[in-house]
Amino acid sequence: MTGIIILNYKKYEVTINCVESILKTAGNLDYKIYLVDNGSGNESVSVLSDKYGGFNQIEIISLEENTGYAAGNNEGLKKAAKDGCSTAIIANSDIVFNEDTIKILVKDIENGAFIAAPKLVFPNGKTQNSVKQRPFSFLEYIFYETYFRNFVPKSKLKEIRLLPDKPSSVYWVSGAVFGVNIADFKKEGFFDPFTFLYFEEYILAEKAKKSGSKILFDPTACAIHCHGASSGGNANLFTRTENLRSEMYFLNRYLHWSKFKIKAVRFVRCLEVLFTFSKEGKKKEAKRFIKQSKELLKKELSHEN
């Protein structure tokens, strides 16, 4: 059986669209949907319960507080494992599945992939940048993963973002939706619960690289990703701060970068926030971010690898 874990936080309308796409496209697949409400505090649980309470293949798990992406999905994964699921699909609530996408990902996992991910497209049909075929060096990270990518020639960006045109092993895939082998995922400790938002897929990429496990990108499977609809986007102080916290944690404890390199990334992130927040008239929030980033940096670098 396949467990399909969907994390809901306040956006139950988006979650319903995701669930409906599963019911429409999963066909005769043996599956169960686990709707994990991450302490929404609104009418999400009652709305989802009213709509899906009578479905045997749908279970609603209500958490008392927002535990974040990693911990919330871990709850769904543990329940799926307890129910006897051997594979799982982990999906943001802003995913809409196309025909046969889930079946293809499950087959990929059954054929030996540790993680299998589909091609992602925007609602307008444009393909998303959802793959990294290899790890980046420090300078590549600075120029491709931060605001400085705006100064990189478009031809170069297009080259590094080129998606494989057939099922291929890659270093990293987007965490928006992917399939896993639950037993193997459990051996890796599920998601690292330290991260509240962001960088979960980076951590998984490093875990897979270390263990020699395969991360598969399969473009024969496709899903629509309404990017940002599940979290409300990242143009706010909370998401920016959580992104930096997870980023420094990943760079320090998984990539084992030097203090200089991590400080450099933090400096660039501050420039990004100053630029974007100032344009929106949020200079006070930008200053708060800079202050909080100093505290996060000091705390993270106090941890010796």
C-alpha positions as a printed Julia matrix, in Angstrom:
305×3 Matrix{Float64}:
   0.0    0.0     0.0
   1.1    3.56   -0.69
   0.63   6.31    1.85
   0.08   9.78    0.41
   1.0   12.42    2.97
  -0.31  15.96    2.51
   0.52  18.66    5.03
  -2.19  21.29    5.51
  -1.65  24.62    7.18
  -4.65  26.94    7.02
  -5.0   26.61    3.21
  -7.67  23.9     3.18
  -9.03  25.06   -0.19
  -5.66  24.3    -1.78
  -5.47  20.99    0.06
  -8.88  19.98   -1.26
  -7.7   20.62   -4.83
  -4.73  18.34   -4.19
  -6.86  15.56   -2.72
  -9.38  15.76   -5.54
  -6.59  15.36   -8.1
  -5.47  12.19   -6.31
  -8.97  10.74   -6.22
  -9.29  11.53   -9.92
  -5.95  10.12  -11.11
  -4.85   7.33   -8.73
  -7.16   4.76  -10.32
  -6.88   1.26   -8.86
  -3.69   1.95   -6.9
  -3.78   0.59   -3.34
  -3.34   3.79   -1.36
  -4.37   5.79    1.67
  -4.26   9.57    2.02
  -3.03  11.07    5.29
  -4.11  14.69    5.69
  -1.92  16.14    8.42
  -3.27  19.43    9.73
  -0.28  21.25   11.19
  -2.05  23.18   13.93
  -3.87  25.49   11.52
  -6.0   27.04   14.24
  -8.74  27.85   11.75
 -11.64  25.79   10.39
  -9.34  23.49    8.37
  -9.93  20.34   10.43
 -13.7   20.73   10.49
 -13.91  21.52    6.77
 -11.66  18.6     5.79
 -13.47  16.28    8.2
 -16.87  17.26    6.8
 -15.69  16.66    3.25
 -13.6   13.5     3.69
 -14.66  11.99    7.01
 -16.66   9.3     5.22
 -13.75   8.14    3.03
 -12.08   4.94    4.23
  -8.95   5.76    2.25
  -8.52   9.2     3.83
  -7.37   9.81    7.41
  -7.13  13.22    9.0
  -4.38  13.72   11.56
  -4.81  16.87   13.63
  -1.72  18.27   15.35
  -2.16  20.74   18.19
   0.52  23.14   16.96
   2.42  23.99   13.81
   5.45  21.71   14.0
   6.84  22.67   10.59
   7.27  20.79    7.33
   9.7   18.12    8.53
   8.06  17.17   11.83
   4.56  17.37   10.37
   5.37  15.05    7.49
   7.18  12.71    9.88
   3.89  12.23   11.74
   2.18  11.21    8.51
   5.04   8.9     7.54
   5.04   7.15   10.91
   1.31   6.55   10.68
   1.63   5.24    7.12
   4.4    2.87    8.21
   2.28   1.67   11.12
  -0.59   0.97    8.72
   1.66  -1.21    6.56
   2.5    1.18    3.73
   5.73   0.28    1.97
   5.91   3.39   -0.22
   4.85   6.97    0.33
   4.17  10.06   -1.74
   4.96  13.28    0.13
   3.2   16.26   -1.41
   2.79  19.92   -0.63
  -0.85  20.89   -0.5
  -0.34  23.1    -3.57
   0.31  20.11   -5.84
  -2.19  18.93   -8.45
  -1.44  15.46   -9.8
  -1.68  14.58  -13.46
  -2.85  11.22  -14.78
  -0.62   8.28  -13.75
   1.92  10.48  -11.93
   1.49   8.68   -8.61
   1.6    5.25  -10.24
   4.83   6.1   -12.05
   6.53   7.36   -8.89
   5.46   4.28   -6.93
   6.86   2.03   -9.67
  10.14   3.96   -9.6
  10.42   3.38   -5.86
   9.55  -0.29   -6.19
  12.32  -0.55   -8.8
  14.94   0.62   -6.31
  14.92   4.42   -6.12
  15.31   5.92   -2.65
  13.49   9.06   -3.8
  11.59   9.57   -7.07
  10.3   12.94   -8.23
   8.22  14.1   -11.22
   8.61  17.03  -13.55
   6.91  20.08  -12.08
   5.09  22.72  -14.08
   3.39  25.97  -13.18
  -0.37  26.28  -13.75
   0.43  28.03  -17.05
   2.36  24.97  -18.21
   5.86  26.43  -17.85
   8.39  23.94  -16.52
   9.85  24.62  -13.08
  13.49  24.41  -12.07
  13.21  21.35   -9.82
  16.48  19.43  -10.26
  20.15  19.82   -9.41
  22.21  17.24  -11.23
  25.26  17.66   -8.99
  26.32  19.48   -5.81
  27.5   23.06   -6.19
  30.86  24.42   -5.11
  30.91  27.42   -2.75
  31.19  29.95   -5.59
  28.55  28.17   -7.65
  26.24  28.22   -4.63
  26.74  31.97   -4.21
  26.09  32.72   -7.87
  23.34  30.19   -8.6
  21.45  29.87   -5.3
  21.28  33.49   -4.15
  20.31  36.92   -5.48
  23.56  37.03   -7.45
  22.01  34.69  -10.01
  20.47  37.86  -11.46
  23.95  38.78  -12.67
  24.66  35.39  -14.25
  24.12  35.18  -18.03
  20.75  33.62  -18.85
  22.45  31.12  -21.13
  24.52  29.84  -18.19
  21.48  29.59  -15.91
  19.6   27.73  -18.63
  22.5   25.3   -18.92
  22.64  24.44  -15.21
  18.85  24.22  -14.94
  18.48  21.86  -17.89
  16.24  18.95  -16.9
  17.0   15.4   -18.02
  14.65  14.32  -20.82
  14.47  10.75  -19.51
  14.48   9.11  -16.04
  17.87   9.95  -14.55
  19.76   9.85  -11.27
  20.33  13.35   -9.91
  21.75  14.96   -6.79
  18.7   16.97   -5.66
  14.99  17.22   -6.41
  12.38  19.7    -5.26
  10.61  18.85   -2.01
   7.24  19.91   -3.44
   6.35  16.29   -4.24
   8.28  13.03   -4.34
   7.96   9.34   -3.58
  10.01   7.38   -1.04
  10.6    3.85    0.15
   9.37   4.12    3.74
  11.74   1.49    5.17
  14.76   3.18    3.58
  13.5    6.61    4.57
  13.14   5.42    8.15
  16.75   4.18    8.16
  17.81   7.71    7.24
  15.84   9.1    10.18
  12.91  10.43    8.16
  13.1   14.23    7.79
  15.56  16.06   10.02
  13.14  17.63   12.55
  15.42  20.61   13.2
  14.26  22.3    10.01
  10.93  24.08   10.36
  10.75  25.29    6.77
  13.16  24.89    3.84
  16.29  22.9     3.03
  14.71  19.52    3.79
  15.46  18.31    0.27
  19.07  19.53    0.5
  19.54  17.45    3.64
  17.99  14.42    1.94
  20.32  14.91   -1.02
  23.36  14.78    1.25
  22.01  11.75    3.11
  21.46   9.93   -0.18
  24.92  10.86   -1.44
  26.52   9.58    1.75
  24.63   6.27    1.69
  24.91   5.78   -2.08
  21.13   5.81   -2.51
  19.49   6.83   -5.77
  17.49  10.02   -6.2
  15.57   9.67   -9.45
  14.04  12.42  -11.55
  11.37  10.97  -13.81
  10.01  13.41  -16.43
   7.46  10.84  -17.62
   5.56  11.78  -14.45
   4.29  15.34  -14.16
   2.51  17.42  -11.52
   1.28  21.0   -11.38
   2.9   23.02   -8.61
   1.05  26.19   -7.65
   4.3   27.48   -6.14
   3.91  29.31   -2.83
   0.19  28.66   -2.45
   0.67  26.33    0.52
   2.94  28.66    2.5
   1.84  32.05    1.26
   5.19  32.75   -0.36
   8.48  33.77    1.26
   8.37  37.56    1.07
   7.96  37.99    4.81
  10.16  38.14    7.88
   9.17  34.77    9.32
   9.82  32.7     6.2
  13.06  34.54    5.43
  14.31  33.95    8.96
  13.37  30.27    8.95
  14.99  29.86    5.54
  18.26  31.28    6.84
  18.13  29.2    10.01
  17.71  25.99    8.0
  20.3   27.07    5.43
  23.03  27.71    7.98
  22.18  24.46    9.74
  22.55  22.56    6.46
  25.77  24.3     5.4
  27.34  23.78    8.82
  26.23  20.3     9.82
  25.83  18.54    6.47
  28.25  20.28    4.11
  30.67  21.19    6.93
  31.53  24.53    5.38
  33.97  26.88    7.07
  32.76  29.75    9.24
  33.92  32.2     6.56
  31.74  30.59    3.88
  28.66  30.47    6.12
  29.17  34.11    7.12
  29.41  35.0     3.43
  26.08  33.32    2.7
  24.46  35.13    5.62
  25.84  38.45    4.3
  24.34  37.82    0.86
  20.98  36.88    2.39
  20.97  40.17    4.3
  21.57  42.04    1.04
  18.64  40.18   -0.53
  16.31  41.12    2.31
  17.44  44.75    2.35
  16.76  45.02   -1.38
  13.42  43.2    -1.53
  11.97  44.49    1.74
  12.99  48.09    1.06
  11.12  47.99   -2.26
   8.0   46.99   -0.32
   8.45  49.64    2.34
   9.48  47.13    5.0
  12.76  48.64    6.16
  12.0   47.99    9.83
  11.45  44.3     9.1
  14.69  44.21    7.12
  16.56  45.61   10.12
  14.92  43.01   12.36
  16.04  40.28    9.95
  19.64  41.5    10.05
  19.59  41.52   13.85
  18.02  38.07   14.04
  20.42  36.71   11.42
  23.37  37.72   13.6
  21.9   35.79   16.51
  21.17  32.75   14.33
  24.69  32.82   12.91
  26.29  33.01   16.35
  24.15  30.15   17.64
  24.79  27.89   14.65
  28.53  28.48   14.55
  28.76  27.62   18.25
  28.03  24.05   17.21
  31.28  22.25   16.48
  31.2   19.52   13.8
